[in-house]
PDB file of C-alpha atoms in Angstrom:
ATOM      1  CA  UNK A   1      81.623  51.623  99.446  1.00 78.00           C
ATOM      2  CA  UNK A   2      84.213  54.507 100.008  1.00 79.00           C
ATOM      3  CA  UNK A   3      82.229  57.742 102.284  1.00 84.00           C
ATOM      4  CA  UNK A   4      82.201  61.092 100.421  1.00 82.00           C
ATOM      5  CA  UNK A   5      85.023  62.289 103.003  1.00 86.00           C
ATOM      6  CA  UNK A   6      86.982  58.838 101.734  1.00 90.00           C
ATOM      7  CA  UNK A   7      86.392  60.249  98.275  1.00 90.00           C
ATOM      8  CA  UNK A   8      87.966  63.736  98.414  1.00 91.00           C
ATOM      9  CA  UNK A   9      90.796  62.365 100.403  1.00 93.00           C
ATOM     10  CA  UNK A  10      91.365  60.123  96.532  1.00 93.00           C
ATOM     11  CA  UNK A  11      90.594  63.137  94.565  1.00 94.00           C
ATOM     12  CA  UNK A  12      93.239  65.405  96.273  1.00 94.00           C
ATOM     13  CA  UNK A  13      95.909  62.234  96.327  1.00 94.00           C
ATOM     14  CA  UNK A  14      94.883  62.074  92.171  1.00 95.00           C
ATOM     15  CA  UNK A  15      94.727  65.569  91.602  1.00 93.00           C
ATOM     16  CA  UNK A  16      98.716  65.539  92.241  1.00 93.00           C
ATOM     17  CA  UNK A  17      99.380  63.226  90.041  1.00 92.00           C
ATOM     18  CA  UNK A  18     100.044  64.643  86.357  1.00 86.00           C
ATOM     19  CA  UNK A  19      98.308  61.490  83.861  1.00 91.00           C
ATOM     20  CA  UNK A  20      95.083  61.906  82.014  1.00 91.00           C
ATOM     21  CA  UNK A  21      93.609  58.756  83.869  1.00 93.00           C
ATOM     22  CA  UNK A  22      94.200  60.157  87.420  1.00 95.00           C
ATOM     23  CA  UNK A  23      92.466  63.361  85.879  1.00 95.00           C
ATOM     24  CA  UNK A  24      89.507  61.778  84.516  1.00 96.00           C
ATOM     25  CA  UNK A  25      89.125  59.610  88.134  1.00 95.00           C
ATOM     26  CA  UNK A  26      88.958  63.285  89.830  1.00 96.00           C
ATOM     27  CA  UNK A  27      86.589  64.497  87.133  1.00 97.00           C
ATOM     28  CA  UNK A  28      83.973  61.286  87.767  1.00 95.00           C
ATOM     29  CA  UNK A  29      84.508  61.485  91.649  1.00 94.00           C
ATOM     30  CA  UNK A  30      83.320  65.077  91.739  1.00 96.00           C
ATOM     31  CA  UNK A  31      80.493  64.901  89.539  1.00 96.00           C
ATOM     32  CA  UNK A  32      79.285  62.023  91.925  1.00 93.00           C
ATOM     33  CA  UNK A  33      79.687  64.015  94.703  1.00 92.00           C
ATOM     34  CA  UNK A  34      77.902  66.729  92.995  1.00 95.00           C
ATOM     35  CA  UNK A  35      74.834  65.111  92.374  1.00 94.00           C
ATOM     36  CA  UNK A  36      75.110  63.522  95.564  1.00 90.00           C
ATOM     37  CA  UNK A  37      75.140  66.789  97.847  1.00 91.00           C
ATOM     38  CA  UNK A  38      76.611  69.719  95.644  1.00 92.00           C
ATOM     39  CA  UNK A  39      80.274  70.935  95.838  1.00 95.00           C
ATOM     40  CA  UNK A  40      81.762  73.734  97.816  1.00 95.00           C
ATOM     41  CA  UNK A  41      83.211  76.701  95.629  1.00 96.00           C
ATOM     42  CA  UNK A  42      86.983  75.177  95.847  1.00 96.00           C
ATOM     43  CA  UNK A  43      85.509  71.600  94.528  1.00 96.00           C
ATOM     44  CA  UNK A  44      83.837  73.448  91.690  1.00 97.00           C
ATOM     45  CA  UNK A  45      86.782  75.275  90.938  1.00 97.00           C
ATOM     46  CA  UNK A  46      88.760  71.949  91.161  1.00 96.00           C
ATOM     47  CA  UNK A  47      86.311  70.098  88.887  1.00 97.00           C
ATOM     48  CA  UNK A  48      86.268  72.805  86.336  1.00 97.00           C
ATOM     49  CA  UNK A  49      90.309  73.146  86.171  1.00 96.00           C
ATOM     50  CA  UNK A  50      90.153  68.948  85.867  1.00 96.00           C
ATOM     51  CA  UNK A  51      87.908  69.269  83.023  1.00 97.00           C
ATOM     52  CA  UNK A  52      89.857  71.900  81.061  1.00 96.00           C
ATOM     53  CA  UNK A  53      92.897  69.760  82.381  1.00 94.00           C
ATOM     54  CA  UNK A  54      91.517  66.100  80.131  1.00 95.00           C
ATOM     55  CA  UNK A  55      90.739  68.985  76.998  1.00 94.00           C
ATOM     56  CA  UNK A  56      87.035  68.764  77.918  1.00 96.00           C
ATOM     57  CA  UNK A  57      86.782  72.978  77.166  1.00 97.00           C
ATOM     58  CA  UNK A  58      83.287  73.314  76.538  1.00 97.00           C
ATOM     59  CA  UNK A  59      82.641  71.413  79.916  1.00 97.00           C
ATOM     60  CA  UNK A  60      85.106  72.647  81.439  1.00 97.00           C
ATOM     61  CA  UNK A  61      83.299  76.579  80.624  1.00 98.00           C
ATOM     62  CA  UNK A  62      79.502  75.202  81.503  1.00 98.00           C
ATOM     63  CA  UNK A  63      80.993  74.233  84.754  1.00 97.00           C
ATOM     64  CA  UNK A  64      83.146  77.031  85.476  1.00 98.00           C
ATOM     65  CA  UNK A  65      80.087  79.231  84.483  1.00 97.00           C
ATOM     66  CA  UNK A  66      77.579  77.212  86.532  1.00 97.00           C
ATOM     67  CA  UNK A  67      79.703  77.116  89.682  1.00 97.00           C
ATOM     68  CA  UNK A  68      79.868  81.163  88.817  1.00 97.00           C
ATOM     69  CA  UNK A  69      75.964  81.331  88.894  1.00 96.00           C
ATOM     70  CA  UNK A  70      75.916  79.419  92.540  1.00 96.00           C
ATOM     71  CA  UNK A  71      78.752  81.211  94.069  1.00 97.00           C
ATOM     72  CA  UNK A  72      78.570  84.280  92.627  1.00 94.00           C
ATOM     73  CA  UNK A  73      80.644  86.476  95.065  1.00 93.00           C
ATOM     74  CA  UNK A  74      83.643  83.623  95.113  1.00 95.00           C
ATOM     75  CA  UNK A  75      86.380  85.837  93.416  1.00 95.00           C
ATOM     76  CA  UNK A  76      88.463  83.133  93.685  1.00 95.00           C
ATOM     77  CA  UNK A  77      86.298  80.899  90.520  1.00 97.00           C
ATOM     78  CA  UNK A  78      86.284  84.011  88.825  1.00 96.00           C
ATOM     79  CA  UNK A  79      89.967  85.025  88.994  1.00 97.00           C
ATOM     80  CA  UNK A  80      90.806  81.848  88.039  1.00 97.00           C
ATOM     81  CA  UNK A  81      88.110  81.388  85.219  1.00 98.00           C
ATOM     82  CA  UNK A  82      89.425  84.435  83.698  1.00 97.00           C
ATOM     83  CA  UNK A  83      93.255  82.994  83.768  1.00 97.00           C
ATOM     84  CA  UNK A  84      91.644  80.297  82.124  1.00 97.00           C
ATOM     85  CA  UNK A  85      90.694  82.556  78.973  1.00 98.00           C
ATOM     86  CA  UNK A  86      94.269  84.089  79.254  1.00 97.00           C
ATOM     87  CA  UNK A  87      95.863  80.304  79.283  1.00 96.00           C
ATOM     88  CA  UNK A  88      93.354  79.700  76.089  1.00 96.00           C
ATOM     89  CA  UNK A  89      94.477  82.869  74.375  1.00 97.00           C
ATOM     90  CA  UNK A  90      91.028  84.115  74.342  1.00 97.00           C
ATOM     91  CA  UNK A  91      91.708  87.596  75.165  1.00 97.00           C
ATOM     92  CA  UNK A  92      88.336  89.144  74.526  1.00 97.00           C
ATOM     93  CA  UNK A  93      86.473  86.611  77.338  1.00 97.00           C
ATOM     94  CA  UNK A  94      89.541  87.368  79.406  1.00 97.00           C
ATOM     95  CA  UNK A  95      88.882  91.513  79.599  1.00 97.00           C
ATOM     96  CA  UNK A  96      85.040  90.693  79.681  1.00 96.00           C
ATOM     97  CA  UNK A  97      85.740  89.057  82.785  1.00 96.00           C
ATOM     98  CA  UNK A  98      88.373  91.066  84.261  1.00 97.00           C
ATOM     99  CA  UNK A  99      86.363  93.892  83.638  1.00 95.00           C
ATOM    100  CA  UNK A 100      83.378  92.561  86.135  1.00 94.00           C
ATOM    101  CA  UNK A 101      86.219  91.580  88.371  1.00 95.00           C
ATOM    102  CA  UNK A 102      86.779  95.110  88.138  1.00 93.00           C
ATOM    103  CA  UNK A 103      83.345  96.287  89.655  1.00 89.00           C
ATOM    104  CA  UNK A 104      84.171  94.392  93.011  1.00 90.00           C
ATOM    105  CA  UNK A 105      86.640  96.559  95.644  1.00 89.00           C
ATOM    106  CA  UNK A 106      87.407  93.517  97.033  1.00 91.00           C
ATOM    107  CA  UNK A 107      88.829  92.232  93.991  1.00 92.00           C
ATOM    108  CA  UNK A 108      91.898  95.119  93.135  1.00 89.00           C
ATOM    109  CA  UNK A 109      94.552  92.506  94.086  1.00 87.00           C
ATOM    110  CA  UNK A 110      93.290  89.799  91.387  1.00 92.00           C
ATOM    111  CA  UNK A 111      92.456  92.267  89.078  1.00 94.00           C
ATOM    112  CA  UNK A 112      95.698  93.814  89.140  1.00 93.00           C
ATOM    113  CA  UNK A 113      97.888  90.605  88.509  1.00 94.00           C
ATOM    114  CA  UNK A 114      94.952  89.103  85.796  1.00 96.00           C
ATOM    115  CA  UNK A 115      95.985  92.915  83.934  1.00 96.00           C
ATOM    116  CA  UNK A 116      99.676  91.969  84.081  1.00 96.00           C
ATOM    117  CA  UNK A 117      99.008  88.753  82.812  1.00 96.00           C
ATOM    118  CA  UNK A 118      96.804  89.404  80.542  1.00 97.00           C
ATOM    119  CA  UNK A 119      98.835  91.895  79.247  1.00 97.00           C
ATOM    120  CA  UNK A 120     102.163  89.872  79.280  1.00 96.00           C
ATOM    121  CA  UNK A 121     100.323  87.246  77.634  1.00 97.00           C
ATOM    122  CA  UNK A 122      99.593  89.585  75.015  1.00 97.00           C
ATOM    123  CA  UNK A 123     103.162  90.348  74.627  1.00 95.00           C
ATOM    124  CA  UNK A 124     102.959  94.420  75.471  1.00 95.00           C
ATOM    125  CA  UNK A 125     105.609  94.781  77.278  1.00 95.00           C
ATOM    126  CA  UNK A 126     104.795  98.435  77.887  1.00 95.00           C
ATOM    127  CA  UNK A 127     101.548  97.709  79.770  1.00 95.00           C
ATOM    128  CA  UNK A 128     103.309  95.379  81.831  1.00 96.00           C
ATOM    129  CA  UNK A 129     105.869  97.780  82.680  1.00 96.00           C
ATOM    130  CA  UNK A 130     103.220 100.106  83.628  1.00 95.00           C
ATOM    131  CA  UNK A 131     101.151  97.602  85.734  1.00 94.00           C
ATOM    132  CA  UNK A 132     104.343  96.307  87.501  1.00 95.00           C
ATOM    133  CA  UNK A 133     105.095 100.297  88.558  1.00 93.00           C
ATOM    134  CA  UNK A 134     101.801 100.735  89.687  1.00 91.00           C
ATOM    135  CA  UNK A 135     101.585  97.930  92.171  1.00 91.00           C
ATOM    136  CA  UNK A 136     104.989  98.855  93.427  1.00 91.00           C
ATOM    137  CA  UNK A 137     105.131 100.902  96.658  1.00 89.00           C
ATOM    138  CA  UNK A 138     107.609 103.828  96.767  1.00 88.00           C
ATOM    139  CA  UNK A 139     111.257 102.906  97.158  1.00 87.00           C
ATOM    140  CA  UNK A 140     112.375 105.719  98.892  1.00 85.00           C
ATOM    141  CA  UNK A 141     110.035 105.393 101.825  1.00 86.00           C
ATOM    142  CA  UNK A 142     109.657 101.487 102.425  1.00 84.00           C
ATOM    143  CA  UNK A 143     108.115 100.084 105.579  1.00 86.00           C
ATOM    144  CA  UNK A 144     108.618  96.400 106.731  1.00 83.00           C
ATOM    145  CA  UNK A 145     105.054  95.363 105.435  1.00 83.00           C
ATOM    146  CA  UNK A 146     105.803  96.810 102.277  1.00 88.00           C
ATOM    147  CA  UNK A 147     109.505  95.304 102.084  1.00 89.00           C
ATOM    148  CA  UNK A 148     107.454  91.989 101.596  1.00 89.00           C
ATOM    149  CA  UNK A 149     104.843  93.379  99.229  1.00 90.00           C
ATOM    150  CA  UNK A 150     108.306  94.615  97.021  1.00 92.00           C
ATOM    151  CA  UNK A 151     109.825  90.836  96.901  1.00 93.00           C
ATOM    152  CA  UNK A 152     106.190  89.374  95.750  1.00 93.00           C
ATOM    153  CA  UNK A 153     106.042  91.848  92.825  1.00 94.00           C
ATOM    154  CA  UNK A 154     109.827  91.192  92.018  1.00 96.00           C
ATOM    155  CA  UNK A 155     108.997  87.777  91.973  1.00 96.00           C
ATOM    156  CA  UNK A 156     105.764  88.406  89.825  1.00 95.00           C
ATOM    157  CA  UNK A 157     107.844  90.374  87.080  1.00 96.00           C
ATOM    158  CA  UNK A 158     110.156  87.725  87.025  1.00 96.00           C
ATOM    159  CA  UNK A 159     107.083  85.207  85.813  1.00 94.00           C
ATOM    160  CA  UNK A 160     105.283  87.495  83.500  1.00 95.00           C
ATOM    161  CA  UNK A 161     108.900  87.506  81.512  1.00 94.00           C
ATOM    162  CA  UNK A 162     110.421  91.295  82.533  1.00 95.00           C
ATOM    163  CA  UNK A 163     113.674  90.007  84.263  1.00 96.00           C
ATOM    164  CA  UNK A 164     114.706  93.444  83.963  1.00 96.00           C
ATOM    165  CA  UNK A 165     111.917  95.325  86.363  1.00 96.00           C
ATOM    166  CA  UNK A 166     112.165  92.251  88.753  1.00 96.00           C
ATOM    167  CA  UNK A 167     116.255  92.125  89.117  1.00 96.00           C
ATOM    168  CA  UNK A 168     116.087  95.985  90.202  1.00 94.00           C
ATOM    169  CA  UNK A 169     112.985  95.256  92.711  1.00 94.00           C
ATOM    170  CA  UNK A 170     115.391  92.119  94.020  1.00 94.00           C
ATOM    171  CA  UNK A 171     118.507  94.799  94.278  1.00 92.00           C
ATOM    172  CA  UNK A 172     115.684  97.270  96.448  1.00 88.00           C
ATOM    173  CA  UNK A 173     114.796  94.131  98.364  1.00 89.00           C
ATOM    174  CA  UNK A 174     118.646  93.314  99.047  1.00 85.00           C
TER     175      UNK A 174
END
């Protein structure tokens, strides 16, 4: 009989591997240790990704919703529960959620970058423009701190697809 500590040392060995049978090993090793003593927000999170991971959406949503309901000031579950929607394509659940994001000061970063995304998902270029401009920190005054800041949004232009806005952040950066 493998120990619960045993058991997430598995799940995080399986949860690198990339094949629906490693996947669905992770997904019945959490929801053992969930009924056995409950899962911290990150296993939650982990279980609910796993689930929408195997194609299991409607689980994967009760999950992501009940771990939600238990944790409800993780930003972290619902950051990445409303990347979720924008993965799915479901825009409208993606700006519901976004827009409670919105309510918590805590959450500006994540609600900035789920707006780009959202948005580049979307294919408006023009928002993204505008959201990529508005996280960036004035050129002509840069401190070291925000030197760093600069690279991170060149590099986060780069994967929402506008090459252009990201090569002239790199130049800055250079």
């Amino acid at each position: 009989k493998a120990s619960i500590e045993d058991k997430e040392q598995l799940i995080d060995l399986l949860s690198l591997r990339n094949d629906p049978g490693s996947r669905e090993r992770v997904v019945s090793m959490l929801r053992e240790i969930k009924q056995q003593r409950g899962l911290p927000a990150m296993r939650e999170l982990q279980l609910g990704h796993m689930l929408n991971e195997i194609n299991d959406w409607q689980a994967s949503k009760k999950q992501m919703e009940d771990a939600i309901g238990r944790y409800p000031d993780d930003i972290g579950l619902q950051t990445a529960y409303a990347s979720m929607f924008i993965a799915r394509k479901d825009f409208s659940s993606a700006k519901t959620w976004i827009a409670r994001l919105a309510n918590n000061r805590e959450a500006a970063n994540s609600v900035q970058e789920l707006r780009l995304r959202l948005a580049a998902a979307q294919g408006n270029k023009d928002e993204v423009r505008r959201v990529l401009t508005g996280m960036t920190p004035n050129l002509a005054v840069v401190t070291p701190e925000q030197l760093q800041f600069v690279r991170s949004v060149a590099l986060l232009a780069d994967s929402v697809g506008d090459h252009e806005y990201a090569l002239n952040l790199f130049r800055e950066y250079a």
